[in-house]
PDB file of N, CA, C and O in Angstrom:
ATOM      1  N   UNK A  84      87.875 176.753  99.562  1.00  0.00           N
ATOM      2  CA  UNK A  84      86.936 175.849  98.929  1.00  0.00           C
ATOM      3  C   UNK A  84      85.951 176.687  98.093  1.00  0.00           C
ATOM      4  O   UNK A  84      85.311 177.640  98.539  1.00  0.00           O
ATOM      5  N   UNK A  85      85.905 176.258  96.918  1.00  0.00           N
ATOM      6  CA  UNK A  85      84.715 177.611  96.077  1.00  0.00           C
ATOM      7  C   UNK A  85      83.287 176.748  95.854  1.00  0.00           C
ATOM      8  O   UNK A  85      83.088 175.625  96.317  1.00  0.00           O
ATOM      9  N   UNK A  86      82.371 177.498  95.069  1.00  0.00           N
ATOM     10  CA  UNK A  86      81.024 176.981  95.588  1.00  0.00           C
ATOM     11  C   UNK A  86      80.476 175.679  94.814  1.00  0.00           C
ATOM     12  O   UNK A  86      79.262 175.491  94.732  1.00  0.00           O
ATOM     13  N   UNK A  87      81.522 174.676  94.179  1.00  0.00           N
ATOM     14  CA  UNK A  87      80.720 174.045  93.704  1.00  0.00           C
ATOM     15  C   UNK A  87      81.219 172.730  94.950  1.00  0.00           C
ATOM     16  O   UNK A  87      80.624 171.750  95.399  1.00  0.00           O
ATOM     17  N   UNK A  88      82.497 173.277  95.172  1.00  0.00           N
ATOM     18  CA  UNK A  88      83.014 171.720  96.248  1.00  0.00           C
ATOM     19  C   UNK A  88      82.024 172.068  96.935  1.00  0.00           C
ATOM     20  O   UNK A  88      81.057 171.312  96.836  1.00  0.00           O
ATOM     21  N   UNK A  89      81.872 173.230  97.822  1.00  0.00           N
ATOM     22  CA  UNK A  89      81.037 173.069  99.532  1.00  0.00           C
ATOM     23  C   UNK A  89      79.608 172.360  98.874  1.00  0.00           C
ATOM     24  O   UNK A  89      79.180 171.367  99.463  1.00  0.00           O
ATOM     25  N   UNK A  90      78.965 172.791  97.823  1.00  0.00           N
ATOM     26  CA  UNK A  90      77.270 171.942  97.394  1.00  0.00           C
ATOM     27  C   UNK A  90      78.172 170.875  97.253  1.00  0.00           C
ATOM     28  O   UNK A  90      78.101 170.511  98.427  1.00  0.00           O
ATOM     29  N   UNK A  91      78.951 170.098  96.755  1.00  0.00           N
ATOM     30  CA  UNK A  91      79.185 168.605  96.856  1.00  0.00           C
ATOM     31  C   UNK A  91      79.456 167.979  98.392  1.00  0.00           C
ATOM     32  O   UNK A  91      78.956 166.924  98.782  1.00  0.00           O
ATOM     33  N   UNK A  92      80.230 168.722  99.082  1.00  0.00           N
ATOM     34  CA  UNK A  92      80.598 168.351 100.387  1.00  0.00           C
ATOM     35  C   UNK A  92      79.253 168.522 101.273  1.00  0.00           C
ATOM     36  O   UNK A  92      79.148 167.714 102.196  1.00  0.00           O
ATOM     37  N   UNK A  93      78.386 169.309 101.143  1.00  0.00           N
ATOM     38  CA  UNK A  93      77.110 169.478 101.604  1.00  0.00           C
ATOM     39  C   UNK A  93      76.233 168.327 101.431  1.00  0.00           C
ATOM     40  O   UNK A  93      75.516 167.678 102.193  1.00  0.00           O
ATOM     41  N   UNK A  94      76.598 168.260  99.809  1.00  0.00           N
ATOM     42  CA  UNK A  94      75.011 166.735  99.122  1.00  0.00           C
ATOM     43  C   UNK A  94      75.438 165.732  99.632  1.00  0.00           C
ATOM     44  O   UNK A  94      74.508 165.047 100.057  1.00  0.00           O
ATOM     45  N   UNK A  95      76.872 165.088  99.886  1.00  0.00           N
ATOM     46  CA  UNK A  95      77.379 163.696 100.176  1.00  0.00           C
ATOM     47  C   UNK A  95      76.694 163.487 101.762  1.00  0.00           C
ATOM     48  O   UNK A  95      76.621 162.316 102.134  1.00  0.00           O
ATOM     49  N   UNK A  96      76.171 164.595 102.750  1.00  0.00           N
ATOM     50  CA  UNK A  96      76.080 164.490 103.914  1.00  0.00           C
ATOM     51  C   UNK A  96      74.356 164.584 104.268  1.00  0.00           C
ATOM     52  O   UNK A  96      73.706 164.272 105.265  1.00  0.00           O
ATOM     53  N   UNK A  97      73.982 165.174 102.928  1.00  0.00           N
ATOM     54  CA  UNK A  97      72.214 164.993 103.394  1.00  0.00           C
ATOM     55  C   UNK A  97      72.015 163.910 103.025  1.00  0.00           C
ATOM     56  O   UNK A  97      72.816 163.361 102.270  1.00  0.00           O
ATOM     57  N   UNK A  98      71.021 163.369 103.405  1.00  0.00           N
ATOM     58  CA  UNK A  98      70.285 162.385 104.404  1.00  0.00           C
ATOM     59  C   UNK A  98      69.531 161.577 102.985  1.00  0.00           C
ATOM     60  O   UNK A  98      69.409 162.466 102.142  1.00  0.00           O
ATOM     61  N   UNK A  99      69.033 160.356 102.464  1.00  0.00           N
ATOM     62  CA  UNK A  99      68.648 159.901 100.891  1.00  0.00           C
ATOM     63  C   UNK A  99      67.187 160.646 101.255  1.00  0.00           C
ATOM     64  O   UNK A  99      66.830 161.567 100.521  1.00  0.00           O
ATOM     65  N   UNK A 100      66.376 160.264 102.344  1.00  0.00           N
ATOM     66  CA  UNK A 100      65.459 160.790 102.754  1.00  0.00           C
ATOM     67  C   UNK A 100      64.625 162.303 102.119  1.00  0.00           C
ATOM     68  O   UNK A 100      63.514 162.612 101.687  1.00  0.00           O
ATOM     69  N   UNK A 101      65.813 162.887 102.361  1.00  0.00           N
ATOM     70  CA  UNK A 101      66.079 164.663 101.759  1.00  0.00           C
ATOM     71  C   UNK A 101      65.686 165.051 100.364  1.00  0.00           C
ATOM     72  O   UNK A 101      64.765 165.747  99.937  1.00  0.00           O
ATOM     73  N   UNK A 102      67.003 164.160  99.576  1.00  0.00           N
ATOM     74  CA  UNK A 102      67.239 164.695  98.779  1.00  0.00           C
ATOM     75  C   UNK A 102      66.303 164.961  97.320  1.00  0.00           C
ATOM     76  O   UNK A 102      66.765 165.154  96.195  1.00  0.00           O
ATOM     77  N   UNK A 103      65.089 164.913  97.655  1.00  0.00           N
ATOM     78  CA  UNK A 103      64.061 165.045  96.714  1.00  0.00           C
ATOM     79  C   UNK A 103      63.459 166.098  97.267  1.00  0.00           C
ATOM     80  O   UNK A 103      62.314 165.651  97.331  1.00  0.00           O
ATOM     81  N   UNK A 104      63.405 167.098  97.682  1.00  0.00           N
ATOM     82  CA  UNK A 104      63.485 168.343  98.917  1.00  0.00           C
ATOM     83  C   UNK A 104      63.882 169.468  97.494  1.00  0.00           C
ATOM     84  O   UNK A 104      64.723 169.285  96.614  1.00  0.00           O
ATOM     85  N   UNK A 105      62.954 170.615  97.678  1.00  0.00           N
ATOM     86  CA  UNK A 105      63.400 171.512  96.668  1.00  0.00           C
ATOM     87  C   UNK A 105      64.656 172.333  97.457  1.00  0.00           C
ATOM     88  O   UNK A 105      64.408 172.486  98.652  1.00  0.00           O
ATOM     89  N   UNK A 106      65.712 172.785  97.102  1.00  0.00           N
ATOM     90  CA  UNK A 106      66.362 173.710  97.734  1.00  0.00           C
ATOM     91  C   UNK A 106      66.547 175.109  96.828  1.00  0.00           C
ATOM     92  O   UNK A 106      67.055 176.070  97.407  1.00  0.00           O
ATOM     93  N   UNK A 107      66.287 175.204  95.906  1.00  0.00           N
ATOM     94  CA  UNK A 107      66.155 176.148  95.421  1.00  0.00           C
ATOM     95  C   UNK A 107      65.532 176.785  94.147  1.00  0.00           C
ATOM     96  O   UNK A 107      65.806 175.991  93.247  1.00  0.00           O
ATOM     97  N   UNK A 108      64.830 177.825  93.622  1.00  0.00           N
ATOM     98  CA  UNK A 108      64.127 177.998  92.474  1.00  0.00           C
ATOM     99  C   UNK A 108      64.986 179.454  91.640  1.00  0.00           C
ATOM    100  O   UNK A 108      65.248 180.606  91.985  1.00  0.00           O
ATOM    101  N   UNK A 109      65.208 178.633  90.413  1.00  0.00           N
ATOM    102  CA  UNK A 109      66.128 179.280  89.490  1.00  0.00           C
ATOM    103  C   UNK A 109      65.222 179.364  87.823  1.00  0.00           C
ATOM    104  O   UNK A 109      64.949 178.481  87.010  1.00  0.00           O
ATOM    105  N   UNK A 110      64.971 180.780  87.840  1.00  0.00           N
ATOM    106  CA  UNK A 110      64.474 181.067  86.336  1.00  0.00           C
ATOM    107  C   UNK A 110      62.862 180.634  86.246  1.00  0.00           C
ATOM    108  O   UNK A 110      62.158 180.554  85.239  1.00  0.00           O
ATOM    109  N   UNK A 111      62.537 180.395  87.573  1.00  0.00           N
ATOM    110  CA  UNK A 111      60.304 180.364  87.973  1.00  0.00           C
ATOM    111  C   UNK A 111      60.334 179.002  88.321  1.00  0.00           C
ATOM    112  O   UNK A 111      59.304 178.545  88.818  1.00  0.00           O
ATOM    113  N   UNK A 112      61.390 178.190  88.150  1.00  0.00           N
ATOM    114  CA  UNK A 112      61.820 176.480  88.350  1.00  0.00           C
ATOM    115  C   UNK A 112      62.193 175.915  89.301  1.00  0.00           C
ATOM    116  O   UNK A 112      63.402 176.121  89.409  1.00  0.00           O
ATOM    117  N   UNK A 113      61.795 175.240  90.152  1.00  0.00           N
ATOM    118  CA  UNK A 113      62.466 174.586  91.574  1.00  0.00           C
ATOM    119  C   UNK A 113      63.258 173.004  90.914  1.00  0.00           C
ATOM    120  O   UNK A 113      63.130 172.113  90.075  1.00  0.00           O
ATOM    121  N   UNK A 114      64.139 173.521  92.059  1.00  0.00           N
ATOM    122  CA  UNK A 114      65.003 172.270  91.860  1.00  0.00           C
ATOM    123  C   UNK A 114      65.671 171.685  93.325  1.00  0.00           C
ATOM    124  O   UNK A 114      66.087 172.425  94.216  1.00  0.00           O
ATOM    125  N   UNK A 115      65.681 170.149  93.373  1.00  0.00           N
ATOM    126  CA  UNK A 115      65.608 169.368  94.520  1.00  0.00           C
ATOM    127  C   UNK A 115      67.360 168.983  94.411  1.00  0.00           C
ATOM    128  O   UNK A 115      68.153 169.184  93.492  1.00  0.00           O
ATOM    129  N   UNK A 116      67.558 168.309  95.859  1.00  0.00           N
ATOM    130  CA  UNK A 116      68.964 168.527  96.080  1.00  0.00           C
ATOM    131  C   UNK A 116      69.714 167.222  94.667  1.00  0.00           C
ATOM    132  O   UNK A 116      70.861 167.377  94.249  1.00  0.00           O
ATOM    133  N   UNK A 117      69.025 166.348  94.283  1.00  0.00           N
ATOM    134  CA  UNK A 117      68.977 165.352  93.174  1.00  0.00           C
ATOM    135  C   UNK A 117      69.445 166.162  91.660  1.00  0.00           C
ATOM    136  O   UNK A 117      70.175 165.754  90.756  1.00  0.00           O
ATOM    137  N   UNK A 118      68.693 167.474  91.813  1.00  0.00           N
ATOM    138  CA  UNK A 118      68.965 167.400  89.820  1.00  0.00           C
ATOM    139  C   UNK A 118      70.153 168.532  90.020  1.00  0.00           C
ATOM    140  O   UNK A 118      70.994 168.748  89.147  1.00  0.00           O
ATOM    141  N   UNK A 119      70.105 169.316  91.454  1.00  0.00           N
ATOM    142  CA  UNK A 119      71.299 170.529  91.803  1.00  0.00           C
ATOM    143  C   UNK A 119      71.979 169.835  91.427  1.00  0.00           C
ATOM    144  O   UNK A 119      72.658 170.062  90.426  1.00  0.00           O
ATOM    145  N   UNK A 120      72.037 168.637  92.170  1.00  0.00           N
ATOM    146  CA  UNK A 120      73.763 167.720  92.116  1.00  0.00           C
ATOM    147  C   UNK A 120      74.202 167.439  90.896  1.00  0.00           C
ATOM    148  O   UNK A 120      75.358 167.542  90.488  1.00  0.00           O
ATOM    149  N   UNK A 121      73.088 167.017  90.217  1.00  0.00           N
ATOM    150  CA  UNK A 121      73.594 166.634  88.445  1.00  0.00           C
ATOM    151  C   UNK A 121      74.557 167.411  87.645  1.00  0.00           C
ATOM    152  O   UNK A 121      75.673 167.339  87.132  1.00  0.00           O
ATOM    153  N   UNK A 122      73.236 168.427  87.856  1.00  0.00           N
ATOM    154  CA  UNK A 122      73.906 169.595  86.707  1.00  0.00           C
ATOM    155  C   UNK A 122      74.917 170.457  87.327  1.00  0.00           C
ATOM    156  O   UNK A 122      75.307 171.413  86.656  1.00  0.00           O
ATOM    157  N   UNK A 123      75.471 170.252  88.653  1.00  0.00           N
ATOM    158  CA  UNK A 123      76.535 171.330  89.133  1.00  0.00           C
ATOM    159  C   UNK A 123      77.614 169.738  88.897  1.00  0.00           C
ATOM    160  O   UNK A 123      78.585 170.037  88.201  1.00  0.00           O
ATOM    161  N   UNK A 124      77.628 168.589  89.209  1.00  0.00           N
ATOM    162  CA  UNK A 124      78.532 167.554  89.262  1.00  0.00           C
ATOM    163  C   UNK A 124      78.870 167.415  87.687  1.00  0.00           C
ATOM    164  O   UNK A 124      79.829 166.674  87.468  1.00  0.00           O
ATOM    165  N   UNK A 125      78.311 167.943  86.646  1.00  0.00           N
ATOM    166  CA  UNK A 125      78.460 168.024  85.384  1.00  0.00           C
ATOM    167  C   UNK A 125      78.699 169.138  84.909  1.00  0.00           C
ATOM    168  O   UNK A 125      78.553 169.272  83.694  1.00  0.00           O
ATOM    169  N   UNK A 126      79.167 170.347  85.770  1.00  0.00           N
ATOM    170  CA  UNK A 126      79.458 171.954  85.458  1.00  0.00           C
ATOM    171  C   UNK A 126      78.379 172.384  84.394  1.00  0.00           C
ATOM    172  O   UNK A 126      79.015 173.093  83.613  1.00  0.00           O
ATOM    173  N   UNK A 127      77.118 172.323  83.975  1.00  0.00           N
ATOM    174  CA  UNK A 127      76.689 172.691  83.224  1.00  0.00           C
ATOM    175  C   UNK A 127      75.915 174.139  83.703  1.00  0.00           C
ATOM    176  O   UNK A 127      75.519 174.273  84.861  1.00  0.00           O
ATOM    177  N   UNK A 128      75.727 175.338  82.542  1.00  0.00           N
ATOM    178  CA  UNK A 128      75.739 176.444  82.679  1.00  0.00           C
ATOM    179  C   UNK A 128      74.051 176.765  83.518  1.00  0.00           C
ATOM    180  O   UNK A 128      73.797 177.899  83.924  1.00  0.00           O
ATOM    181  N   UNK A 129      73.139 175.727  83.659  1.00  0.00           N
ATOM    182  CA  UNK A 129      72.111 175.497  84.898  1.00  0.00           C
ATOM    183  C   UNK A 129      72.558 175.413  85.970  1.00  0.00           C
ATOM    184  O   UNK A 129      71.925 175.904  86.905  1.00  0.00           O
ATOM    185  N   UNK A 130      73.795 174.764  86.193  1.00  0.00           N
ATOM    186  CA  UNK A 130      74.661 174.383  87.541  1.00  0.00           C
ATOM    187  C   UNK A 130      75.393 175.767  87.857  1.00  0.00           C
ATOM    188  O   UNK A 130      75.692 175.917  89.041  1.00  0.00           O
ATOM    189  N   UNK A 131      75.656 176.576  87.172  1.00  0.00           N
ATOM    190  CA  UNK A 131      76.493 177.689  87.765  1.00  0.00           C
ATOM    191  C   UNK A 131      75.441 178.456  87.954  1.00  0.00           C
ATOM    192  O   UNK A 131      75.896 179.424  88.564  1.00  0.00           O
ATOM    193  N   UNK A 132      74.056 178.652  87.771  1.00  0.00           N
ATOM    194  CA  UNK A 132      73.207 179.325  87.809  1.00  0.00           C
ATOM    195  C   UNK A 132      72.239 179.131  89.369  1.00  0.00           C
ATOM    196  O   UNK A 132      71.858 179.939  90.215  1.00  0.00           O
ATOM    197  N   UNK A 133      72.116 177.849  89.233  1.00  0.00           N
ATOM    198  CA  UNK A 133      71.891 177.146  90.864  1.00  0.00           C
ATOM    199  C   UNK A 133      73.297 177.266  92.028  1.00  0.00           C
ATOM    200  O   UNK A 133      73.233 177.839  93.116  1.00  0.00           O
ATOM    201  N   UNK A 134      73.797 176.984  91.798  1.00  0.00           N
ATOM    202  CA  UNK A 134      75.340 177.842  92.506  1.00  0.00           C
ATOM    203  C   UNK A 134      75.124 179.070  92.756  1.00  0.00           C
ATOM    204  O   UNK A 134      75.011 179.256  93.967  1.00  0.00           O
ATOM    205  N   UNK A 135      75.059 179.624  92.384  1.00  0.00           N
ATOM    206  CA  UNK A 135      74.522 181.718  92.351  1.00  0.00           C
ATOM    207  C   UNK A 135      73.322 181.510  93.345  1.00  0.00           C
ATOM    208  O   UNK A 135      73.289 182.209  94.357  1.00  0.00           O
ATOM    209  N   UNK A 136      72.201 180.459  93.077  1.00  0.00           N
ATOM    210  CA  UNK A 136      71.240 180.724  94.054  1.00  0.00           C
ATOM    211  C   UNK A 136      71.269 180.326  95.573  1.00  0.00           C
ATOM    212  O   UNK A 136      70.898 180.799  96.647  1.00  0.00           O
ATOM    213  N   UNK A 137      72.099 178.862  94.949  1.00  0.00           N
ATOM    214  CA  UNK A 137      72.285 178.577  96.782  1.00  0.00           C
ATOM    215  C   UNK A 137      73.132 179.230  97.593  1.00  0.00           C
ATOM    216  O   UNK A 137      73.244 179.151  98.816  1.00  0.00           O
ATOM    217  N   UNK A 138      73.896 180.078  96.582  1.00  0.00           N
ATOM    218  CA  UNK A 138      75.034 181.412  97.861  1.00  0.00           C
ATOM    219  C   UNK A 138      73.975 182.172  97.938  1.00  0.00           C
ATOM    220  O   UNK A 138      73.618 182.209  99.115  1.00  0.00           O
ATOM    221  N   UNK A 139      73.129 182.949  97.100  1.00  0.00           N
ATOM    222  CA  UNK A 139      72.079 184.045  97.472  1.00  0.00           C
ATOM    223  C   UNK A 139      71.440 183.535  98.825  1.00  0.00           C
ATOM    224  O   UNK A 139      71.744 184.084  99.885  1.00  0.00           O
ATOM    225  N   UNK A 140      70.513 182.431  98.776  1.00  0.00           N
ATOM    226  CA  UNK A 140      69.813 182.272  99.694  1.00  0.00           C
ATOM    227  C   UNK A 140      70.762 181.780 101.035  1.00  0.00           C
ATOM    228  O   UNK A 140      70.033 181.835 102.025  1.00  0.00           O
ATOM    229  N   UNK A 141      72.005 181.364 101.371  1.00  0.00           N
ATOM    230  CA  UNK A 141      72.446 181.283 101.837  1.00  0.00           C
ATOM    231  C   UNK A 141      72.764 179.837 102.346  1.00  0.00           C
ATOM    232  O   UNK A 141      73.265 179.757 103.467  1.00  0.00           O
ATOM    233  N   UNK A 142      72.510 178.594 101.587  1.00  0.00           N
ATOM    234  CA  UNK A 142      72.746 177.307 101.466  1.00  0.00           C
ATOM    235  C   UNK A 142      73.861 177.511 101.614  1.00  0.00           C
ATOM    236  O   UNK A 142      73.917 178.044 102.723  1.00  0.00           O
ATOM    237  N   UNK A 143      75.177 177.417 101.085  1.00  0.00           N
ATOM    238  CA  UNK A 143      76.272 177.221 100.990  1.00  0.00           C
ATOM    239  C   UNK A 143      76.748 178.502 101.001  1.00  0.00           C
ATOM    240  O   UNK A 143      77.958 178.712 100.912  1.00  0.00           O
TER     241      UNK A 143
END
């Protein structure tokens, strides 16, 4: 499974509650489990960049 399925298989299972929750800050910018999902569910080159962070920090 590579890292964009496990953040999808991950987002479908947090909670609606959550998902306005920063999980990670990319380029001085935080971003909540809502706009991760966008721009990685739309492969855009922000989304491979947040991908890189949530393996760094160890999210996924």
């Amino acid at each position: 499974m590579n890292k964009r399925e496990k953040f999808l298989k991950i987002y479908a299972n947090v909670p609606d509650s959550l998902r306005e929750d920063i999980i990670v800050v990319v380029d001085g910018k935080t971003y909540t489990w809502n706009t991760a999902y966008f721009e990685i569910k739309n492969n855009t080159d922000l989304g491979k960049k947040i991908l890189k962070g949530l393996e760094n920090n160890q999210t996924i």
